[in-house]
Amino acid sequence: MKPSRVGLAAIIALAAALHAAAIAGTLVPAQDGLKFLRTARAFQSENPLDALRRSDQHALYPALIAVAQPVVSTFAGNTPDSWRLTAQSISALAYLACLLPLHAMTYRTFGGTAADLAALLLVLLPIPMEVGHDTLSDSLALFFTLSTFDRGLLWLHTGDRRSAILSGISAGLGYWTRPEVVIAGGVILLVAIGKEWTLWHSKGIALARLALPMLALVGAYGLAKGEASEKLALRLGLGLPPSHAPQVAAAPRQSPIPPKEELDPAPPPPHLAASEVALTWLRVTGLLLAPLILAGACFAPPSPARLVWRLYMLIFAALLVRHLSTLGYLSVRHVLAPVVLGLPWAGWRLARLFARLEGWLRLSRQLRPVTCATAIAVMVALGVTAQAKPSHPTRYGHWSAGRWLATHTQHDDAILDTRGWAAFLADRPTYGPWHFQQAADDPRLAFVVVEQNELASGSERSQRLHAWLDGRTSLAAAFPDHPGGSPMHVLVYRWTAENPNTEYAHP
């Protein structure tokens, strides 16, 4: 029996509406997203293989942006916003696509009601949804992770050959997006190795159907890139030195100012890192949903899906602990896959809870659909309300500065922007916080953009930045962090040391 598509279609429509509303209210890309947009532009303007080797990010997401941007530009114009819209649209479409494998594998394990609830929970979780339409590769990586598990679990259950191949392809393409996606393929293989097949020969052939496509795509990336991966966390985990990709190697050997505040504490020991990983997972999942996931994982009937989930969570949690205790930072994006992969168990427990409540309340058959619809409506209202807030509202100042720079600079003027947003929106040659010295040596440098808190922190970096700006710049414009706020949040300085004769209009 195939699952009803009505509920899933309604959930996809709801998700599409929420993503569209959020994208319409976005002013600037994610800061890490600027890296993907630079790489995407390089794919359009350079030899793709050269752009791949110069990138410090895995390449599939920016490559898709480069392919799709000309289409978006026919509607939005060939502007910086068209690049942001393209990147956000690809992320949102990938997030919508995540609903299909999540619903399918939940349906096969727990039935239609649990599948609908799991998909709905994915749409209503605020943090995953916010990440899901940002200019980041996490949505695409999550889609490949879920597809790897969906096809892999179907292969483990039925022995379907095509599912094994598709699972391997998903894991391999996921590696082209984010390297940790390949863990999903490895977990499926580990469970398959323990599965009883009659002959070892047949087991080897079966394993090869998943392993070969995955390894071929991972190997193809290594051959094209010239190294296994440029991601620092992966390289340190494999005992490799940092990448020598040109953009990564462009650290400012002679820069007078550190690129960022060195205020981060030392990496925590493993036991504290484990606590931080658990708290981050709890923060993204929520206090109400986390017990449902844990109860589902503990009390669900034994199945390949439960074994795969437990093994994946164990391996992934261990890698996150190592990541945090080695590099000293952890983002909510890092726990996105473990959170989403717990939703089938939450959906199952929630469906069981609804059934028990109907029994306890002794509802008639006529009232049960009404009660269920009311409960779902409350869930949707809470989820939509939690998401009904501006995305990154404090970036308004950078957006305003970018618009000002676009009208107060020449096309070949260069801008040093410590955050990157204003220079991106102005669409001018850009220097980032790694390249103070290179910017100062460039005769095209016209403006410097900094946040006021970079100058007010009192740190060594703040003092150096003050000294570097003194005598070389004059304040040209200042912008608030939100409409009506203090006007001194984002500061635009005119560079006067190397181009004193250039005149620009004041705001």
Coordinates of C-alpha atoms in Angstrom, one line a residue:
M1 CA 0.0 0.0 0.0
K2 CA 1.4 3.4 -1.0
P3 CA 1.2 6.3 1.4
S4 CA -1.4 9.0 0.8
R5 CA 0.2 12.0 -0.9
V6 CA -2.4 14.6 0.2
G7 CA -0.9 15.2 3.7
L8 CA 2.7 15.3 2.3
A9 CA 1.6 17.8 -0.5
A10 CA 0.0 20.1 2.1
I11 CA 3.2 20.0 4.2
I12 CA 5.4 20.8 1.2
A13 CA 3.1 23.7 0.3
L14 CA 3.4 25.0 3.9
A15 CA 7.2 24.7 3.8
A16 CA 7.4 26.4 0.5
A17 CA 5.3 29.3 1.7
L18 CA 7.4 29.7 4.8
H19 CA 10.6 29.6 2.9
A20 CA 9.3 32.1 0.3
A21 CA 8.3 34.6 3.0
A22 CA 11.7 34.2 4.8
I23 CA 13.6 34.7 1.5
A24 CA 11.6 37.8 0.7
G25 CA 12.5 39.3 4.1
T26 CA 16.3 38.5 3.8
L27 CA 18.6 41.5 3.4
V28 CA 22.1 39.9 3.1
P29 CA 23.5 36.4 2.7
A30 CA 25.0 34.4 5.6
Q31 CA 28.6 35.4 6.3
D32 CA 29.8 31.9 5.5
G33 CA 27.5 32.1 2.4
L34 CA 29.7 34.8 0.9
K35 CA 32.4 32.2 0.4
F36 CA 30.0 30.0 -1.6
L37 CA 28.9 33.0 -3.7
R38 CA 32.5 34.0 -4.4
T39 CA 33.2 30.4 -5.6
A40 CA 30.0 30.4 -7.7
R41 CA 31.1 33.5 -9.4
A42 CA 34.5 32.0 -10.1
F43 CA 32.8 29.0 -11.7
Q44 CA 31.1 31.4 -14.2
S45 CA 34.2 33.6 -14.9
E46 CA 37.1 31.1 -14.8
N47 CA 37.9 27.6 -15.8
P48 CA 35.7 25.4 -13.6
L49 CA 38.6 23.1 -12.6
D50 CA 40.7 26.0 -11.6
A51 CA 37.8 27.5 -9.6
L52 CA 37.3 24.1 -7.9
R53 CA 40.9 23.9 -6.9
R54 CA 41.0 27.5 -5.6
S55 CA 37.9 27.1 -3.5
D56 CA 38.1 26.5 0.2
Q57 CA 34.6 24.9 0.2
H58 CA 33.3 21.6 -1.3
A59 CA 32.0 22.5 -4.8
L60 CA 28.6 21.1 -5.6
Y61 CA 26.5 23.8 -4.0
P62 CA 28.4 26.8 -5.5
A63 CA 28.5 24.9 -8.8
L64 CA 24.6 24.7 -8.8
I65 CA 24.4 28.4 -7.9
A66 CA 26.6 29.2 -10.9
V67 CA 24.4 27.2 -13.2
A68 CA 21.1 28.6 -11.9
Q69 CA 22.1 32.2 -11.5
P70 CA 21.6 33.2 -15.2
V71 CA 18.1 31.9 -15.0
V72 CA 17.3 33.9 -11.8
S73 CA 19.0 37.0 -13.2
T74 CA 16.4 37.1 -16.0
F75 CA 13.9 38.0 -13.4
A76 CA 16.0 39.7 -10.7
G77 CA 18.6 41.3 -12.9
N78 CA 22.3 40.5 -12.9
T79 CA 22.8 42.1 -9.5
P80 CA 24.3 40.9 -6.2
D81 CA 20.7 40.1 -5.0
S82 CA 20.3 37.7 -7.9
W83 CA 23.2 35.7 -6.5
R84 CA 21.7 35.7 -3.0
L85 CA 18.3 34.7 -4.3
T86 CA 19.8 31.9 -6.4
A87 CA 21.7 30.5 -3.4
Q88 CA 18.7 30.7 -1.1
S89 CA 16.3 29.2 -3.7
I90 CA 18.6 26.2 -4.1
S91 CA 18.8 25.7 -0.4
A92 CA 15.1 26.0 0.0
L93 CA 14.4 23.6 -2.8
A94 CA 16.8 21.1 -1.3
Y95 CA 15.1 21.5 2.1
L96 CA 11.7 20.8 0.4
A97 CA 13.2 17.8 -1.3
C98 CA 14.3 16.5 2.2
L99 CA 10.7 15.9 3.0
L100 CA 10.4 13.1 0.4
P101 CA 13.1 10.7 1.8
L102 CA 12.2 11.6 5.4
H103 CA 8.5 10.8 4.8
A104 CA 9.3 7.6 2.8
M105 CA 11.6 6.0 5.3
T106 CA 9.3 7.0 8.2
Y107 CA 6.3 5.5 6.4
R108 CA 8.0 2.2 5.8
T109 CA 9.0 1.9 9.4
F110 CA 6.1 3.4 11.3
G111 CA 3.2 4.1 8.9
G112 CA 1.5 7.1 7.4
T113 CA 0.5 9.1 10.4
A114 CA 4.0 9.0 11.8
A115 CA 5.4 9.9 8.4
D116 CA 3.2 13.0 8.1
L117 CA 4.1 14.1 11.6
A118 CA 7.8 13.6 11.0
A119 CA 7.6 15.7 7.8
L120 CA 5.5 18.4 9.6
L121 CA 8.0 18.6 12.5
L122 CA 10.8 19.2 10.0
V123 CA 8.9 22.2 8.6
L124 CA 8.0 23.6 12.1
L125 CA 11.4 23.5 13.7
P126 CA 12.7 27.1 13.7
I127 CA 16.4 26.6 13.6
P128 CA 16.6 24.0 10.8
M129 CA 14.1 26.0 8.8
E130 CA 16.2 29.2 9.1
V131 CA 19.3 27.3 8.1
G132 CA 17.3 25.7 5.3
H133 CA 16.8 28.8 3.3
D134 CA 20.1 30.5 4.0
T135 CA 23.0 30.8 1.5
L136 CA 24.7 27.7 2.9
S137 CA 25.2 24.1 1.7
D138 CA 23.6 22.5 4.7
S139 CA 20.2 21.9 3.1
L140 CA 21.7 20.2 0.1
A141 CA 23.9 18.1 2.4
L142 CA 20.9 17.1 4.5
F143 CA 19.0 16.0 1.4
F144 CA 21.8 13.7 0.3
T145 CA 22.1 12.3 3.9
L146 CA 18.4 11.5 4.1
S147 CA 18.5 10.1 0.6
T148 CA 21.4 7.9 1.5
F149 CA 19.5 6.5 4.5
D150 CA 16.2 6.2 2.7
R151 CA 17.6 4.1 -0.2
G152 CA 20.0 2.3 2.0
L153 CA 17.3 1.2 4.5
L154 CA 15.2 0.1 1.6
W155 CA 18.1 -2.0 0.3
L156 CA 18.7 -3.5 3.7
H157 CA 15.0 -4.4 4.0
T158 CA 14.3 -5.7 0.4
G159 CA 17.7 -6.3 -1.2
D160 CA 16.7 -4.0 -4.0
R161 CA 19.8 -3.5 -6.2
R162 CA 18.9 -0.1 -7.5
S163 CA 18.3 1.2 -4.0
A164 CA 21.9 0.2 -3.1
I165 CA 23.3 2.0 -6.1
L166 CA 21.2 5.1 -5.5
S167 CA 22.3 5.1 -1.8
G168 CA 25.9 5.1 -2.8
I169 CA 25.4 7.8 -5.4
S170 CA 23.7 10.0 -2.8
A171 CA 26.5 9.5 -0.3
G172 CA 29.1 10.3 -3.0
L173 CA 27.3 13.5 -4.2
G174 CA 26.9 14.4 -0.6
Y175 CA 30.6 14.3 -0.2
W176 CA 30.9 16.9 -3.1
T177 CA 28.6 19.1 -0.9
R178 CA 29.9 18.5 2.6
P179 CA 32.4 15.7 3.5
E180 CA 30.5 14.4 6.6
V181 CA 27.6 13.2 4.4
V182 CA 29.7 10.1 3.5
I183 CA 29.3 9.0 7.1
A184 CA 25.7 8.0 6.2
G185 CA 27.0 5.7 3.5
G186 CA 29.6 4.2 5.8
V187 CA 27.0 3.4 8.5
I188 CA 24.7 1.7 5.9
L189 CA 27.7 -0.4 4.8
L190 CA 28.6 -1.3 8.4
V191 CA 25.0 -2.5 9.1
A192 CA 25.0 -4.4 5.8
I193 CA 28.3 -6.2 6.7
G194 CA 26.5 -7.5 9.8
K195 CA 23.5 -8.6 7.8
E196 CA 23.2 -12.4 7.2
W197 CA 23.5 -13.3 3.5
T198 CA 23.8 -16.9 2.5
L199 CA 27.2 -16.7 0.8
W200 CA 30.1 -14.3 1.4
H201 CA 30.5 -14.0 -2.4
S202 CA 26.9 -12.6 -2.7
K203 CA 27.5 -10.3 0.3
G204 CA 30.6 -8.8 -1.4
I205 CA 28.7 -8.1 -4.6
A206 CA 25.8 -6.6 -2.6
L207 CA 28.2 -4.3 -0.7
A208 CA 29.9 -3.3 -3.9
R209 CA 26.7 -1.9 -5.3
L210 CA 26.7 0.8 -2.7
A211 CA 30.4 1.1 -2.0
L212 CA 31.7 1.5 -5.5
P213 CA 29.5 4.5 -6.6
M214 CA 30.2 6.2 -3.3
L215 CA 34.0 5.6 -3.5
A216 CA 34.1 6.5 -7.2
L217 CA 32.5 9.9 -6.5
V218 CA 34.7 10.6 -3.5
G219 CA 37.8 9.6 -5.5
A220 CA 36.7 11.8 -8.4
Y221 CA 36.5 14.8 -6.1
G222 CA 40.0 14.0 -4.8
L223 CA 41.4 13.8 -8.3
A224 CA 39.7 17.0 -9.4
K225 CA 40.7 18.9 -6.3
G226 CA 44.1 17.5 -5.9
E227 CA 43.5 16.6 -2.3
A228 CA 40.9 14.6 -0.3
S229 CA 39.2 17.7 1.1
E230 CA 40.0 21.3 2.0
K231 CA 37.8 21.2 5.2
L232 CA 40.1 21.8 8.2
A233 CA 38.1 19.6 10.6
L234 CA 38.3 16.6 8.2
R235 CA 42.0 17.1 7.5
L236 CA 42.9 17.3 11.2
G237 CA 40.8 14.2 11.8
L238 CA 42.7 12.4 9.2
G239 CA 46.0 13.6 10.5
L240 CA 46.6 15.9 7.5
P241 CA 48.0 19.4 7.5
P242 CA 45.8 22.4 6.5
S243 CA 44.9 22.7 2.9
H244 CA 47.2 24.4 0.5
A245 CA 44.3 25.7 -1.8
P246 CA 45.2 29.3 -2.9
Q247 CA 42.4 31.0 -1.0
V248 CA 43.2 29.1 2.2
A249 CA 46.9 29.8 1.9
A250 CA 46.3 33.5 1.4
A251 CA 46.6 34.2 5.1
P252 CA 48.0 37.7 5.8
R253 CA 51.6 37.0 6.6
Q254 CA 52.3 40.7 6.9
S255 CA 48.8 41.9 8.0
P256 CA 49.0 44.4 10.8
I257 CA 45.6 43.4 12.2
P258 CA 44.3 39.9 13.2
P259 CA 41.3 38.9 11.0
K260 CA 39.0 38.5 14.1
E261 CA 38.9 38.9 17.8
E262 CA 40.9 36.2 19.6
L263 CA 38.4 35.9 22.4
D264 CA 37.4 32.2 22.0
P265 CA 38.4 30.1 25.0
A266 CA 40.6 27.1 24.7
P267 CA 38.9 24.0 23.3
P268 CA 37.1 22.1 26.0
P269 CA 38.2 18.7 27.2
P270 CA 36.2 15.7 25.7
H271 CA 33.8 15.4 28.6
L272 CA 32.8 19.1 28.5
A273 CA 32.7 18.9 24.7
A274 CA 30.2 16.0 24.9
S275 CA 28.0 18.1 27.2
E276 CA 28.1 21.0 24.8
V277 CA 27.2 18.7 21.8
A278 CA 24.2 17.3 23.8
L279 CA 23.1 20.8 24.8
T280 CA 23.4 22.1 21.2
W281 CA 21.3 19.1 19.9
L282 CA 18.8 19.8 22.6
R283 CA 18.6 23.5 21.7
V284 CA 17.9 22.7 18.0
T285 CA 15.5 19.9 18.8
G286 CA 13.6 21.6 21.6
L287 CA 12.6 20.5 25.1
L288 CA 9.3 19.1 24.0
L289 CA 10.6 17.1 21.0
A290 CA 13.8 15.7 22.4
P291 CA 12.0 13.3 24.9
L292 CA 9.9 12.0 22.0
I293 CA 13.0 11.3 19.9
L294 CA 14.8 9.5 22.7
A295 CA 11.7 7.5 23.8
G296 CA 11.1 6.5 20.2
A297 CA 14.7 5.3 19.7
C298 CA 14.6 3.4 23.0
F299 CA 11.1 1.7 22.7
A300 CA 10.6 1.3 19.0
P301 CA 10.6 -2.4 17.8
P302 CA 14.0 -3.7 16.7
S303 CA 14.6 -2.9 13.0
P304 CA 17.4 -2.1 10.6
A305 CA 16.3 1.6 10.8
R306 CA 16.7 1.6 14.6
L307 CA 20.1 0.0 14.4
V308 CA 21.3 2.4 11.7
W309 CA 20.0 5.4 13.6
R310 CA 21.8 4.3 16.8
L311 CA 25.0 3.6 15.1
Y312 CA 24.9 6.9 13.1
M313 CA 24.2 8.9 16.2
L314 CA 27.1 7.2 18.1
I315 CA 29.6 7.8 15.4
F316 CA 28.4 11.4 14.5
A317 CA 28.3 12.4 18.2
A318 CA 31.9 11.1 18.7
L319 CA 33.1 13.1 15.7
L320 CA 31.4 16.2 16.9
V321 CA 33.0 15.8 20.3
R322 CA 36.4 15.5 18.6
H323 CA 35.6 18.5 16.4
L324 CA 34.7 20.7 19.4
S325 CA 37.6 19.5 21.6
T326 CA 40.1 20.1 18.7
L327 CA 38.9 23.3 17.0
G328 CA 37.0 24.8 19.9
Y329 CA 33.7 25.8 18.1
L330 CA 30.4 24.2 17.4
S331 CA 27.4 25.5 15.4
V332 CA 23.8 24.6 15.4
R333 CA 24.3 23.6 11.8
H334 CA 26.7 20.8 12.9
V335 CA 23.8 19.0 14.6
L336 CA 21.3 19.4 11.8
A337 CA 21.5 15.9 10.5
P338 CA 21.3 14.2 13.9
V339 CA 18.2 16.3 14.8
V340 CA 16.4 15.6 11.5
L341 CA 17.2 11.9 11.6
G342 CA 15.5 11.7 14.9
L343 CA 12.2 13.0 13.6
P344 CA 10.8 9.5 12.5
W345 CA 11.0 8.4 16.1
A346 CA 9.4 11.6 17.3
G347 CA 6.6 11.2 14.7
W348 CA 6.0 7.6 15.8
R349 CA 5.8 8.6 19.5
L350 CA 3.6 11.5 18.7
A351 CA 1.2 9.3 16.7
R352 CA 1.1 6.9 19.6
L353 CA 0.4 9.8 22.0
F354 CA -2.4 11.0 19.9
A355 CA -3.9 7.5 19.8
R356 CA -3.7 7.2 23.6
L357 CA -5.2 10.6 24.2
E358 CA -8.2 9.6 22.0
G359 CA -8.6 6.5 24.1
W360 CA -8.3 8.3 27.4
L361 CA -10.7 11.0 26.4
R362 CA -13.1 8.4 24.9
L363 CA -13.7 10.4 21.8
S364 CA -16.3 9.3 19.3
R365 CA -15.4 8.6 15.7
Q366 CA -16.9 11.9 14.7
L367 CA -14.8 13.9 17.1
R368 CA -11.4 12.2 16.5
P369 CA -10.7 13.9 13.2
V370 CA -11.6 17.3 14.6
T371 CA -9.5 16.8 17.7
C372 CA -6.5 15.6 15.6
A373 CA -6.9 18.6 13.2
T374 CA -7.1 21.0 16.2
A375 CA -3.9 19.6 17.7
I376 CA -2.1 19.8 14.3
A377 CA -3.4 23.4 13.9
V378 CA -1.9 24.3 17.3
M379 CA 1.4 22.8 16.3
V380 CA 1.5 24.7 13.0
A381 CA 0.5 28.0 14.7
L382 CA 3.3 27.6 17.3
G383 CA 5.8 26.7 14.6
V384 CA 4.9 29.5 12.3
T385 CA 4.9 32.0 15.1
A386 CA 8.4 30.9 16.2
Q387 CA 9.6 31.5 12.6
A388 CA 7.8 34.9 12.1
K389 CA 10.8 37.0 12.9
P390 CA 13.2 38.9 10.6
S391 CA 16.2 36.9 9.6
H392 CA 19.4 38.4 11.0
P393 CA 17.8 41.8 11.8
T394 CA 21.1 43.3 13.0
R395 CA 22.5 43.1 9.4
Y396 CA 20.3 46.1 8.4
G397 CA 23.3 48.4 8.8
H398 CA 25.4 46.4 6.5
W399 CA 22.6 46.4 3.9
S400 CA 22.3 50.1 4.2
A401 CA 26.0 50.6 3.9
G402 CA 26.1 48.4 0.8
R403 CA 23.4 50.5 -0.9
W404 CA 25.2 53.7 0.0
L405 CA 28.5 52.3 -1.4
A406 CA 26.8 51.2 -4.6
T407 CA 25.9 54.9 -5.3
H408 CA 29.1 56.6 -4.0
T409 CA 31.8 54.5 -5.6
Q410 CA 33.2 53.9 -9.1
H411 CA 33.0 50.4 -10.5
D412 CA 36.7 49.7 -10.1
D413 CA 37.0 51.2 -6.6
A414 CA 38.0 48.6 -4.0
I415 CA 36.5 48.2 -0.6
L416 CA 37.9 46.7 2.6
D417 CA 35.0 45.2 4.5
T418 CA 35.7 43.3 7.7
R419 CA 32.3 41.5 7.5
G420 CA 31.9 41.4 3.7
W421 CA 28.2 42.2 3.3
A422 CA 28.3 45.8 2.3
A423 CA 31.1 45.2 -0.3
F424 CA 29.1 42.3 -1.7
L425 CA 26.0 44.4 -2.1
A426 CA 28.0 47.2 -3.7
D427 CA 29.5 44.7 -6.1
R428 CA 32.9 46.2 -6.0
P429 CA 36.4 44.7 -5.7
T430 CA 36.6 43.5 -2.2
Y431 CA 39.2 42.8 0.5
G432 CA 38.3 40.9 3.7
P433 CA 39.7 40.9 7.2
W434 CA 42.6 38.7 6.2
H435 CA 44.0 41.3 3.8
F436 CA 44.5 44.6 5.5
Q437 CA 48.0 45.0 4.1
Q438 CA 47.0 44.0 0.5
A439 CA 44.2 46.5 0.7
A440 CA 46.4 49.3 1.9
D441 CA 48.8 48.6 -1.0
D442 CA 46.0 48.7 -3.6
P443 CA 45.7 52.2 -5.2
R444 CA 42.1 51.5 -6.0
L445 CA 41.1 51.3 -2.3
A446 CA 38.3 53.8 -1.6
F447 CA 36.4 52.9 1.5
V448 CA 36.8 50.8 4.6
V449 CA 33.7 49.3 6.3
V450 CA 33.9 48.2 10.0
E451 CA 31.4 47.6 12.8
Q452 CA 31.5 50.0 15.7
N453 CA 31.9 47.2 18.2
E454 CA 35.2 46.3 16.5
L455 CA 36.6 49.6 17.5
A456 CA 35.0 49.7 21.0
S457 CA 35.9 46.4 22.4
G458 CA 39.2 47.6 23.9
S459 CA 41.0 44.5 22.7
E460 CA 44.5 44.4 21.1
R461 CA 42.8 44.0 17.7
S462 CA 40.6 47.0 18.4
Q463 CA 43.6 49.1 19.3
R464 CA 45.5 48.0 16.2
L465 CA 42.5 48.7 14.0
H466 CA 42.2 52.2 15.5
A467 CA 45.8 52.9 14.9
W468 CA 45.6 51.6 11.3
L469 CA 42.6 53.9 10.5
D470 CA 44.0 57.0 12.2
G471 CA 45.5 59.4 9.7
R472 CA 44.5 57.2 6.8
T473 CA 40.7 57.6 6.8
S474 CA 37.8 59.9 7.5
L475 CA 34.3 58.9 8.5
A476 CA 32.1 59.1 5.5
A477 CA 28.8 57.5 6.7
A478 CA 27.3 55.5 9.6
F479 CA 24.3 53.3 9.7
P480 CA 22.1 51.8 12.4
D481 CA 21.8 48.1 13.2
H482 CA 18.0 48.3 12.6
P483 CA 15.6 51.0 11.4
G484 CA 15.4 53.7 13.9
G485 CA 18.3 52.4 16.0
S486 CA 21.6 54.0 16.9
P487 CA 23.2 55.3 13.7
M488 CA 26.7 54.2 14.7
H489 CA 26.6 50.5 14.2
V490 CA 28.2 50.1 10.8
L491 CA 30.9 52.7 10.0
V492 CA 32.1 53.6 6.5
Y493 CA 35.5 55.3 6.3
R494 CA 36.8 57.0 3.3
W495 CA 40.4 55.9 2.5
T496 CA 42.6 59.0 2.1
A497 CA 46.1 57.8 2.5
E498 CA 46.6 56.6 -1.0
N499 CA 44.0 58.6 -2.9
P500 CA 43.6 62.0 -1.3
N501 CA 42.4 63.7 -4.5
T502 CA 39.4 61.5 -5.1
E503 CA 36.1 63.1 -4.2
Y504 CA 32.9 61.4 -3.2
A505 CA 29.5 62.7 -2.2
H506 CA 28.5 62.5 1.4
P507 CA 25.2 60.6 2.3

